[in-house]
């Protein structure tokens, strides 16, 4: 692997803009890396080679003309399989729409990134229709964890995290409902941002849950997370843009202190010792998980109602069963879950007069084995597909932005910490993330597998 694959998006763009490196060479190197790793190990399941090379050549011509292609000049990236790409079917990890309809234009996020000089390489593997935490896909295969190919990459957008962790691309775009960005970021040892609902454009993406889906970046460098988000926000004023002095961290206990495996507890000890002196417990988090599950099942099933009736066998069996169960859910259950969501969002907002942000584990422990995709919860062995997000799912229901960082010194596999802020306070998350990297508490691990 060349040194190019270790560079940040910002460093690659600076080299391309200065003429020290050509966008075409960067693109060829990334495409060759995908080919060496293969699909879905690379994280990619669709590669648009001709498009990418034409785009990279256009960037080089802009540089040769003495103009600036933008802050992401020549930077390769990928998107999860539920982003529209012009003239391609938006398959969202399924075979249901493999024959069409075809997208009439790229998703807005892709257009904004390419307008800033970036180069789309292709789309990345995910759980079918984002319904899962494992990226075990019955249509496109299982994307393994780059640190240990026997283990899960996490999901739903595991291909996007794997492609960043294995250094194919410096960043990917994906979506998060319950932890679809944050869980694979934690298990693959990279950074994943689930922003405030509505912060980044979803136009041209295939949602599962309209009331919860958010678009966000995955990267190896916090500066790239900030850069990509700034581009996607189109200079929209920040709700919380003021720089802060000393940050006041808090530790969420109760639900977020249960079911932590020993390696994770040991990895969290330094951050708790340094930044977790204030402890608070949020009540009724178990109900929040239940409410989120009800909302997802009901909205997802409603979205797929016609296809489930017309083409049930086009779905993978696990996805089909979960969506069919959602069709049978009483309307009263959905209404009660929505009312509870409103209540707990109000409760969550009351946390922030006490602290600027809160810390929790991102996942209970190391990535489970692909051949044994289970985890322990309250002493019982349960499915990782539906339960890996026990610490991320309640945060999404409360509408709080959060970022996952890889913890330093975690043993043979990555582990992640989740930072949580008030709605609109992404700048607080970034300031805290930069502090943890500077202190050596967070660190992106090298691939050793």
Tab-separated table of C-alpha atoms in Angstrom:
chain	number	residue	atom	x	y	z
A	1	UNK	CA	0.000	0.000	0.000
A	2	UNK	CA	1.462	3.368	-1.022
A	3	UNK	CA	1.881	6.287	1.344
A	4	UNK	CA	-0.861	8.028	-0.638
A	5	UNK	CA	-3.455	5.886	1.132
A	6	UNK	CA	-2.349	7.215	4.521
A	7	UNK	CA	-3.018	10.856	3.645
A	8	UNK	CA	-6.004	12.875	4.781
A	9	UNK	CA	-8.470	14.309	2.296
A	10	UNK	CA	-7.119	17.775	3.030
A	11	UNK	CA	-3.530	16.700	2.343
A	12	UNK	CA	-4.456	14.975	-0.933
A	13	UNK	CA	-6.392	18.039	-2.106
A	14	UNK	CA	-3.491	20.357	-1.240
A	15	UNK	CA	-1.078	18.162	-3.235
A	16	UNK	CA	-3.418	18.093	-6.243
A	17	UNK	CA	-4.066	21.850	-6.157
A	18	UNK	CA	-0.318	22.562	-6.020
A	19	UNK	CA	0.424	20.234	-8.932
A	20	UNK	CA	2.603	17.923	-6.805
A	21	UNK	CA	0.184	15.067	-7.481
A	22	UNK	CA	-2.343	14.466	-10.247
A	23	UNK	CA	-5.972	13.691	-9.501
A	24	UNK	CA	-5.831	10.971	-12.155
A	25	UNK	CA	-2.958	9.221	-10.335
A	26	UNK	CA	-4.834	9.424	-7.030
A	27	UNK	CA	-7.926	7.969	-8.679
A	28	UNK	CA	-6.012	5.146	-10.395
A	29	UNK	CA	-4.347	4.222	-7.122
A	30	UNK	CA	-7.670	4.048	-5.276
A	31	UNK	CA	-9.311	2.023	-8.055
A	32	UNK	CA	-6.368	-0.396	-8.041
A	33	UNK	CA	-6.741	-0.786	-4.283
A	34	UNK	CA	-10.427	-1.693	-4.687
A	35	UNK	CA	-9.487	-4.244	-7.331
A	36	UNK	CA	-6.793	-5.806	-5.144
A	37	UNK	CA	-9.136	-6.183	-2.198
A	38	UNK	CA	-12.162	-7.176	-4.272
A	39	UNK	CA	-15.840	-6.771	-3.483
A	40	UNK	CA	-17.231	-6.716	-0.850
A	41	UNK	CA	-13.961	-6.885	1.164
A	42	UNK	CA	-12.985	-3.434	-0.125
A	43	UNK	CA	-16.322	-2.115	1.083
A	44	UNK	CA	-17.388	-1.311	-2.494
A	45	UNK	CA	-20.032	-3.257	-4.413
A	46	UNK	CA	-20.379	-0.891	-7.417
A	47	UNK	CA	-17.405	0.878	-8.996
A	48	UNK	CA	-17.801	3.644	-11.602
A	49	UNK	CA	-14.325	3.543	-13.089
A	50	UNK	CA	-14.924	5.518	-16.294
A	51	UNK	CA	-16.865	8.235	-14.515
A	52	UNK	CA	-14.212	8.548	-11.803
A	53	UNK	CA	-11.317	8.826	-14.252
A	54	UNK	CA	-13.125	11.424	-16.368
A	55	UNK	CA	-13.846	13.452	-13.249
A	56	UNK	CA	-10.221	13.192	-12.065
A	57	UNK	CA	-8.931	14.281	-15.486
A	58	UNK	CA	-11.275	17.284	-15.366
A	59	UNK	CA	-9.823	18.274	-11.991
A	60	UNK	CA	-6.285	18.064	-13.431
A	61	UNK	CA	-7.272	20.296	-16.359
A	62	UNK	CA	-8.629	22.902	-13.959
A	63	UNK	CA	-5.309	22.869	-12.075
A	64	UNK	CA	-3.341	23.107	-15.340
A	65	UNK	CA	-5.397	26.166	-16.278
A	66	UNK	CA	-4.226	27.867	-13.080
A	67	UNK	CA	-7.606	27.628	-11.376
A	68	UNK	CA	-8.648	26.110	-8.033
A	69	UNK	CA	-10.819	22.953	-8.312
A	70	UNK	CA	-11.943	23.285	-4.704
A	71	UNK	CA	-11.067	22.168	-1.172
A	72	UNK	CA	-11.471	18.452	-2.058
A	73	UNK	CA	-9.520	18.603	-5.325
A	74	UNK	CA	-8.987	15.057	-6.614
A	75	UNK	CA	-10.014	13.374	-3.347
A	76	UNK	CA	-11.630	9.949	-3.964
A	77	UNK	CA	-14.687	8.970	-1.935
A	78	UNK	CA	-17.517	6.473	-1.842
A	79	UNK	CA	-21.128	6.512	-0.729
A	80	UNK	CA	-23.390	3.905	0.816
A	81	UNK	CA	-25.555	2.016	-1.658
A	82	UNK	CA	-28.684	4.077	-0.927
A	83	UNK	CA	-27.367	7.321	-2.496
A	84	UNK	CA	-28.615	8.134	-6.009
A	85	UNK	CA	-25.978	8.024	-8.748
A	86	UNK	CA	-27.114	9.313	-12.124
A	87	UNK	CA	-28.109	6.636	-14.672
A	88	UNK	CA	-27.812	3.914	-11.992
A	89	UNK	CA	-30.544	2.102	-10.025
A	90	UNK	CA	-30.536	3.005	-6.322
A	91	UNK	CA	-30.434	-0.501	-4.890
A	92	UNK	CA	-29.985	0.300	-1.152
A	93	UNK	CA	-28.436	-3.104	-0.516
A	94	UNK	CA	-31.330	-4.936	-2.198
A	95	UNK	CA	-32.101	-6.680	-5.501
A	96	UNK	CA	-35.602	-5.220	-5.482
A	97	UNK	CA	-34.695	-2.223	-7.678
A	98	UNK	CA	-31.668	-3.658	-9.482
A	99	UNK	CA	-33.472	-3.331	-12.840
A	100	UNK	CA	-34.576	0.249	-12.187
A	101	UNK	CA	-35.831	2.881	-11.988
A	102	UNK	CA	-32.620	4.743	-12.770
A	103	UNK	CA	-31.588	7.937	-10.998
A	104	UNK	CA	-31.990	11.110	-13.038
A	105	UNK	CA	-29.268	12.925	-11.124
A	106	UNK	CA	-26.748	12.367	-8.358
A	107	UNK	CA	-27.792	12.797	-4.743
A	108	UNK	CA	-27.352	16.398	-3.626
A	109	UNK	CA	-24.500	15.474	-1.268
A	110	UNK	CA	-22.561	13.901	-4.171
A	111	UNK	CA	-23.116	16.995	-6.320
A	112	UNK	CA	-21.851	19.276	-3.564
A	113	UNK	CA	-18.742	17.181	-2.938
A	114	UNK	CA	-17.862	16.899	-6.625
A	115	UNK	CA	-18.416	20.654	-7.023
A	116	UNK	CA	-15.703	20.958	-4.338
A	117	UNK	CA	-13.360	18.805	-6.458
A	118	UNK	CA	-13.964	15.312	-5.011
A	119	UNK	CA	-14.128	12.177	-7.183
A	120	UNK	CA	-16.828	9.557	-6.620
A	121	UNK	CA	-15.486	6.006	-7.038
A	122	UNK	CA	-18.656	4.010	-6.381
A	123	UNK	CA	-21.180	2.749	-3.868
A	124	UNK	CA	-20.543	0.695	-0.758
A	125	UNK	CA	-22.105	-2.356	0.888
A	126	UNK	CA	-24.752	-2.099	3.592
A	127	UNK	CA	-27.471	-4.041	5.351
A	128	UNK	CA	-30.478	-4.323	3.045
A	129	UNK	CA	-32.441	-1.035	3.234
A	130	UNK	CA	-30.292	-0.062	6.267
A	131	UNK	CA	-32.149	-2.564	8.469
A	132	UNK	CA	-29.392	-4.034	10.645
A	133	UNK	CA	-26.087	-3.484	12.432
A	134	UNK	CA	-23.884	-6.094	10.712
A	135	UNK	CA	-23.551	-5.597	6.896
A	136	UNK	CA	-24.390	-9.241	6.293
A	137	UNK	CA	-26.176	-8.850	2.973
A	138	UNK	CA	-27.891	-11.830	1.364
A	139	UNK	CA	-27.606	-10.197	-2.092
A	140	UNK	CA	-24.152	-8.585	-2.126
A	141	UNK	CA	-22.227	-10.538	0.490
A	142	UNK	CA	-20.736	-9.754	3.880
A	143	UNK	CA	-18.164	-7.002	4.278
A	144	UNK	CA	-15.590	-8.182	6.858
A	145	UNK	CA	-13.840	-6.060	9.436
A	146	UNK	CA	-10.495	-4.835	7.985
A	147	UNK	CA	-8.789	-5.532	11.335
A	148	UNK	CA	-9.923	-9.181	11.433
A	149	UNK	CA	-11.750	-10.694	8.460
A	150	UNK	CA	-13.464	-13.230	10.708
A	151	UNK	CA	-15.388	-10.413	12.381
A	152	UNK	CA	-18.226	-8.055	11.528
A	153	UNK	CA	-17.616	-4.582	10.148
A	154	UNK	CA	-20.818	-3.392	11.815
A	155	UNK	CA	-23.722	-1.770	10.052
A	156	UNK	CA	-25.891	-0.737	8.505
A	157	UNK	CA	-23.191	1.107	6.518
A	158	UNK	CA	-20.305	-1.273	7.177
A	159	UNK	CA	-18.944	-1.034	3.640
A	160	UNK	CA	-18.479	2.712	4.042
A	161	UNK	CA	-16.520	2.330	7.292
A	162	UNK	CA	-14.465	-0.592	5.964
A	163	UNK	CA	-13.439	1.393	2.869
A	164	UNK	CA	-12.113	4.174	5.109
A	165	UNK	CA	-10.444	1.801	7.587
A	166	UNK	CA	-8.692	-0.194	4.842
A	167	UNK	CA	-7.485	3.114	3.351
A	168	UNK	CA	-9.211	2.807	-0.009
A	169	UNK	CA	-10.702	6.298	0.452
A	170	UNK	CA	-10.046	9.005	3.052
A	171	UNK	CA	-13.778	9.490	3.632
A	172	UNK	CA	-17.169	8.002	2.832
A	173	UNK	CA	-20.738	9.236	3.057
A	174	UNK	CA	-23.440	7.157	4.697
A	175	UNK	CA	-26.667	7.490	6.691
A	176	UNK	CA	-27.496	6.866	10.338
A	177	UNK	CA	-30.844	5.898	11.871
A	178	UNK	CA	-29.891	4.013	15.051
A	179	UNK	CA	-26.126	3.861	14.683
A	180	UNK	CA	-25.612	2.898	11.023
A	181	UNK	CA	-22.597	5.226	10.813
A	182	UNK	CA	-21.445	5.088	14.431
A	183	UNK	CA	-21.433	1.299	15.005
A	184	UNK	CA	-19.255	0.437	11.964
A	185	UNK	CA	-17.010	3.413	12.735
A	186	UNK	CA	-16.475	2.053	16.252
A	187	UNK	CA	-15.864	-1.550	15.182
A	188	UNK	CA	-13.579	-0.581	12.263
A	189	UNK	CA	-11.552	2.010	14.189
A	190	UNK	CA	-12.480	5.218	12.335
A	191	UNK	CA	-14.510	8.391	13.018
A	192	UNK	CA	-18.232	8.602	12.288
A	193	UNK	CA	-20.581	11.571	12.672
A	194	UNK	CA	-24.350	11.359	13.101
A	195	UNK	CA	-25.324	15.046	12.892
A	196	UNK	CA	-28.397	16.871	14.098
A	197	UNK	CA	-31.499	15.809	12.172
A	198	UNK	CA	-31.755	17.909	8.996
A	199	UNK	CA	-28.210	19.310	9.282
A	200	UNK	CA	-26.979	17.700	6.042
A	201	UNK	CA	-28.937	17.155	2.794
A	202	UNK	CA	-30.744	13.836	2.284
A	203	UNK	CA	-32.054	14.701	-1.191
A	204	UNK	CA	-31.471	11.725	-3.479
A	205	UNK	CA	-31.082	9.100	-0.764
A	206	UNK	CA	-33.321	6.102	-0.117
A	207	UNK	CA	-34.496	6.411	3.497
A	208	UNK	CA	-35.831	3.688	5.753
A	209	UNK	CA	-37.227	6.008	8.435
A	210	UNK	CA	-37.996	9.561	7.331
A	211	UNK	CA	-38.279	10.810	10.902
A	212	UNK	CA	-34.817	9.575	11.967
A	213	UNK	CA	-32.500	9.249	8.932
A	214	UNK	CA	-29.484	11.595	8.846
A	215	UNK	CA	-26.604	11.795	6.366
A	216	UNK	CA	-23.067	11.954	7.756
A	217	UNK	CA	-19.372	11.378	6.953
A	218	UNK	CA	-16.950	8.651	8.020
A	219	UNK	CA	-13.216	9.440	7.950
A	220	UNK	CA	-9.840	8.733	9.564
A	221	UNK	CA	-9.085	12.385	10.386
A	222	UNK	CA	-11.330	14.698	12.394
A	223	UNK	CA	-10.306	17.587	10.118
A	224	UNK	CA	-11.828	15.698	7.170
A	225	UNK	CA	-15.093	15.170	9.060
A	226	UNK	CA	-15.252	18.938	9.661
A	227	UNK	CA	-14.305	19.790	6.062
A	228	UNK	CA	-16.876	17.473	4.479
A	229	UNK	CA	-19.628	18.680	6.807
A	230	UNK	CA	-18.820	22.324	6.052
A	231	UNK	CA	-19.076	21.656	2.305
A	232	UNK	CA	-22.379	19.818	2.652
A	233	UNK	CA	-23.875	22.599	4.788
A	234	UNK	CA	-23.276	25.172	2.005
A	235	UNK	CA	-22.164	27.864	4.460
A	236	UNK	CA	-25.395	27.662	6.448
A	237	UNK	CA	-24.891	29.609	9.710
A	238	UNK	CA	-24.038	27.410	12.667
A	239	UNK	CA	-26.617	27.275	15.481
A	240	UNK	CA	-23.741	26.821	17.960
A	241	UNK	CA	-20.631	28.278	16.335
A	242	UNK	CA	-19.017	30.075	19.279
A	243	UNK	CA	-15.671	28.616	20.401
A	244	UNK	CA	-15.807	27.311	23.955
A	245	UNK	CA	-13.237	27.494	26.710
A	246	UNK	CA	-12.729	24.459	28.903
A	247	UNK	CA	-15.258	21.833	27.939
A	248	UNK	CA	-17.388	20.322	30.648
A	249	UNK	CA	-17.796	16.588	29.970
A	250	UNK	CA	-20.372	14.352	31.608
A	251	UNK	CA	-20.688	10.593	31.875
A	252	UNK	CA	-24.054	8.967	31.214
A	253	UNK	CA	-24.544	6.038	33.559
A	254	UNK	CA	-27.438	3.659	34.183
A	255	UNK	CA	-28.336	2.089	30.833
A	256	UNK	CA	-25.040	3.304	29.335
A	257	UNK	CA	-23.007	1.657	32.110
A	258	UNK	CA	-24.625	-1.776	31.803
A	259	UNK	CA	-23.598	-4.650	29.499
A	260	UNK	CA	-20.136	-3.179	28.888
A	261	UNK	CA	-17.636	-5.928	28.117
A	262	UNK	CA	-14.351	-5.924	30.024
A	263	UNK	CA	-12.092	-4.761	27.129
A	264	UNK	CA	-14.410	-1.798	26.552
A	265	UNK	CA	-14.562	-0.946	30.259
A	266	UNK	CA	-10.763	-0.977	30.416
A	267	UNK	CA	-10.487	1.195	27.291
A	268	UNK	CA	-13.012	3.683	28.662
A	269	UNK	CA	-11.236	3.985	32.039
A	270	UNK	CA	-8.789	6.755	30.930
A	271	UNK	CA	-11.530	8.939	29.440
A	272	UNK	CA	-13.775	8.439	32.472
A	273	UNK	CA	-10.880	9.328	34.769
A	274	UNK	CA	-9.985	12.459	32.817
A	275	UNK	CA	-13.387	13.675	31.652
A	276	UNK	CA	-16.149	11.721	33.379
A	277	UNK	CA	-16.195	13.197	36.849
A	278	UNK	CA	-19.773	14.480	36.432
A	279	UNK	CA	-22.197	11.553	36.161
A	280	UNK	CA	-25.857	11.688	35.248
A	281	UNK	CA	-28.461	9.034	34.601
A	282	UNK	CA	-31.151	9.450	31.971
A	283	UNK	CA	-34.354	7.681	32.991
A	284	UNK	CA	-36.365	5.253	30.846
A	285	UNK	CA	-33.685	4.600	28.192
A	286	UNK	CA	-34.949	1.033	27.751
A	287	UNK	CA	-38.291	2.518	26.670
A	288	UNK	CA	-36.413	4.747	24.218
A	289	UNK	CA	-34.927	1.706	22.513
A	290	UNK	CA	-38.328	0.057	22.370
A	291	UNK	CA	-39.944	3.209	20.977
A	292	UNK	CA	-37.232	3.544	18.331
A	293	UNK	CA	-37.740	-0.078	17.272
A	294	UNK	CA	-41.500	0.477	16.932
A	295	UNK	CA	-41.049	3.666	14.879
A	296	UNK	CA	-38.518	2.018	12.571
A	297	UNK	CA	-40.647	-1.078	12.028
A	298	UNK	CA	-43.801	0.926	11.348
A	299	UNK	CA	-42.288	3.579	9.066
A	300	UNK	CA	-40.098	1.074	7.225
A	301	UNK	CA	-43.008	-1.281	6.623
A	302	UNK	CA	-45.221	1.573	5.435
A	303	UNK	CA	-42.542	2.692	2.966
A	304	UNK	CA	-42.253	-0.854	1.573
A	305	UNK	CA	-45.908	-1.871	1.780
A	306	UNK	CA	-46.543	-2.123	-1.976
A	307	UNK	CA	-43.289	-3.952	-2.731
A	308	UNK	CA	-43.861	-6.385	0.132
A	309	UNK	CA	-47.236	-7.265	-1.369
A	310	UNK	CA	-46.094	-7.373	-5.013
A	311	UNK	CA	-42.554	-8.807	-4.719
A	312	UNK	CA	-41.951	-10.326	-1.253
A	313	UNK	CA	-39.313	-12.799	-2.485
A	314	UNK	CA	-37.155	-9.963	-3.845
A	315	UNK	CA	-36.188	-9.115	-0.247
A	316	UNK	CA	-33.599	-10.951	1.781
A	317	UNK	CA	-35.381	-13.257	4.241
A	318	UNK	CA	-34.346	-11.383	7.415
A	319	UNK	CA	-35.311	-7.978	6.044
A	320	UNK	CA	-38.591	-9.311	4.680
A	321	UNK	CA	-39.575	-10.859	8.011
A	322	UNK	CA	-38.838	-7.664	9.954
A	323	UNK	CA	-40.756	-5.474	7.495
A	324	UNK	CA	-43.719	-7.848	7.432
A	325	UNK	CA	-43.828	-7.721	11.218
A	326	UNK	CA	-43.983	-3.934	10.937
A	327	UNK	CA	-47.031	-4.177	8.686
A	328	UNK	CA	-48.867	-6.023	11.459
A	329	UNK	CA	-48.070	-3.424	14.117
A	330	UNK	CA	-51.111	-1.658	15.629
A	331	UNK	CA	-51.374	2.056	14.878
A	332	UNK	CA	-51.715	2.706	18.617
A	333	UNK	CA	-48.202	1.316	19.218
A	334	UNK	CA	-46.732	3.755	16.695
A	335	UNK	CA	-48.606	6.708	18.187
A	336	UNK	CA	-47.498	5.848	21.710
A	337	UNK	CA	-43.873	5.475	20.528
A	338	UNK	CA	-44.033	8.877	18.808
A	339	UNK	CA	-45.420	10.490	21.962
A	340	UNK	CA	-42.645	8.934	24.011
A	341	UNK	CA	-40.093	10.263	21.515
A	342	UNK	CA	-41.358	13.799	22.133
A	343	UNK	CA	-41.181	13.267	25.893
A	344	UNK	CA	-37.639	11.881	25.968
A	345	UNK	CA	-36.342	14.579	23.601
A	346	UNK	CA	-37.494	17.127	26.156
A	347	UNK	CA	-35.761	15.137	28.909
A	348	UNK	CA	-32.571	14.864	26.848
A	349	UNK	CA	-32.449	18.627	26.312
A	350	UNK	CA	-32.461	19.101	30.096
A	351	UNK	CA	-29.092	17.348	30.381
A	352	UNK	CA	-27.085	20.134	28.799
A	353	UNK	CA	-27.246	22.840	31.443
A	354	UNK	CA	-25.158	20.357	33.480
A	355	UNK	CA	-22.494	19.645	30.810
A	356	UNK	CA	-21.413	20.672	27.305
A	357	UNK	CA	-21.381	17.068	26.116
A	358	UNK	CA	-21.636	13.485	27.345
A	359	UNK	CA	-19.572	10.346	26.843
A	360	UNK	CA	-20.714	6.733	26.495
A	361	UNK	CA	-19.311	3.593	24.890
A	362	UNK	CA	-20.235	3.344	21.203
A	363	UNK	CA	-20.769	-0.433	21.362
A	364	UNK	CA	-20.466	-2.996	24.169
A	365	UNK	CA	-17.154	-4.485	23.035
A	366	UNK	CA	-15.157	-5.923	20.150
A	367	UNK	CA	-16.791	-6.765	16.814
A	368	UNK	CA	-18.589	-10.148	16.996
A	369	UNK	CA	-17.568	-13.024	14.749
A	370	UNK	CA	-19.269	-13.275	11.350
A	371	UNK	CA	-19.937	-16.974	11.887
A	372	UNK	CA	-21.338	-16.269	15.345
A	373	UNK	CA	-23.034	-12.858	15.084
A	374	UNK	CA	-24.223	-12.632	18.677
A	375	UNK	CA	-23.580	-10.542	21.764
A	376	UNK	CA	-24.412	-10.828	25.453
A	377	UNK	CA	-27.170	-8.609	26.834
A	378	UNK	CA	-28.389	-8.888	30.430
A	379	UNK	CA	-26.757	-12.322	30.592
A	380	UNK	CA	-28.513	-13.668	27.482
A	381	UNK	CA	-27.070	-14.396	24.052
A	382	UNK	CA	-28.849	-12.189	21.491
A	383	UNK	CA	-28.561	-11.211	17.819
A	384	UNK	CA	-25.923	-8.593	16.986
A	385	UNK	CA	-27.944	-7.652	13.875
A	386	UNK	CA	-30.599	-5.935	15.968
A	387	UNK	CA	-28.802	-5.127	19.245
A	388	UNK	CA	-25.301	-3.750	18.549
A	389	UNK	CA	-26.767	-0.242	18.752
A	390	UNK	CA	-27.851	-0.407	22.384
A	391	UNK	CA	-25.908	2.798	23.194
A	392	UNK	CA	-26.486	4.643	19.894
A	393	UNK	CA	-30.187	3.975	19.272
A	394	UNK	CA	-31.526	6.000	22.244
A	395	UNK	CA	-29.381	8.996	21.251
A	396	UNK	CA	-30.886	9.031	17.751
A	397	UNK	CA	-34.415	8.900	19.138
A	398	UNK	CA	-33.619	11.953	21.280
A	399	UNK	CA	-32.433	13.857	18.190
A	400	UNK	CA	-28.959	14.513	19.615
A	401	UNK	CA	-25.865	14.780	17.385
A	402	UNK	CA	-23.059	12.398	18.250
A	403	UNK	CA	-19.641	11.418	16.998
A	404	UNK	CA	-17.751	8.156	17.490
A	405	UNK	CA	-13.969	8.156	17.894
A	406	UNK	CA	-11.606	5.159	18.033
A	407	UNK	CA	-10.083	4.698	21.480
A	408	UNK	CA	-6.336	4.262	21.897
A	409	UNK	CA	-4.745	1.079	23.317
A	410	UNK	CA	-7.729	-1.242	22.965
A	411	UNK	CA	-5.923	-4.528	22.305
A	412	UNK	CA	-6.304	-6.634	19.169
A	413	UNK	CA	-9.396	-4.857	17.784
A	414	UNK	CA	-10.799	-1.303	17.705
A	415	UNK	CA	-13.258	0.074	20.227
A	416	UNK	CA	-15.102	3.387	20.031
A	417	UNK	CA	-16.304	6.125	22.354
A	418	UNK	CA	-19.459	8.122	21.627
A	419	UNK	CA	-19.572	11.882	22.304
A	420	UNK	CA	-23.058	13.431	22.491
A	421	UNK	CA	-24.013	17.111	22.330
A	422	UNK	CA	-27.127	19.270	22.241
A	423	UNK	CA	-28.936	19.723	18.904
A	424	UNK	CA	-26.938	22.017	16.640
A	425	UNK	CA	-23.789	21.747	18.786
A	426	UNK	CA	-21.593	19.860	16.311
A	427	UNK	CA	-18.787	22.380	16.833
A	428	UNK	CA	-18.688	21.338	20.478
A	429	UNK	CA	-18.311	17.705	19.379
A	430	UNK	CA	-15.441	18.633	17.065
A	431	UNK	CA	-13.650	20.636	19.755
A	432	UNK	CA	-13.962	17.700	22.154
A	433	UNK	CA	-12.812	15.214	19.519
A	434	UNK	CA	-9.714	17.254	18.718
A	435	UNK	CA	-8.927	17.456	22.437
A	436	UNK	CA	-9.160	13.661	22.859
A	437	UNK	CA	-6.867	13.065	19.880
A	438	UNK	CA	-4.364	15.585	21.249
A	439	UNK	CA	-4.448	13.879	24.648
A	440	UNK	CA	-3.821	10.445	23.071
A	441	UNK	CA	-7.132	9.097	24.411
A	442	UNK	CA	-8.402	8.703	20.834
A	443	UNK	CA	-6.270	7.269	18.017
A	444	UNK	CA	-7.004	5.653	14.648
A	445	UNK	CA	-5.420	2.177	14.706
A	446	UNK	CA	-3.282	0.719	11.950
A	447	UNK	CA	-4.528	-2.320	10.059
A	448	UNK	CA	-2.732	-5.372	11.471
A	449	UNK	CA	-4.803	-8.199	9.945
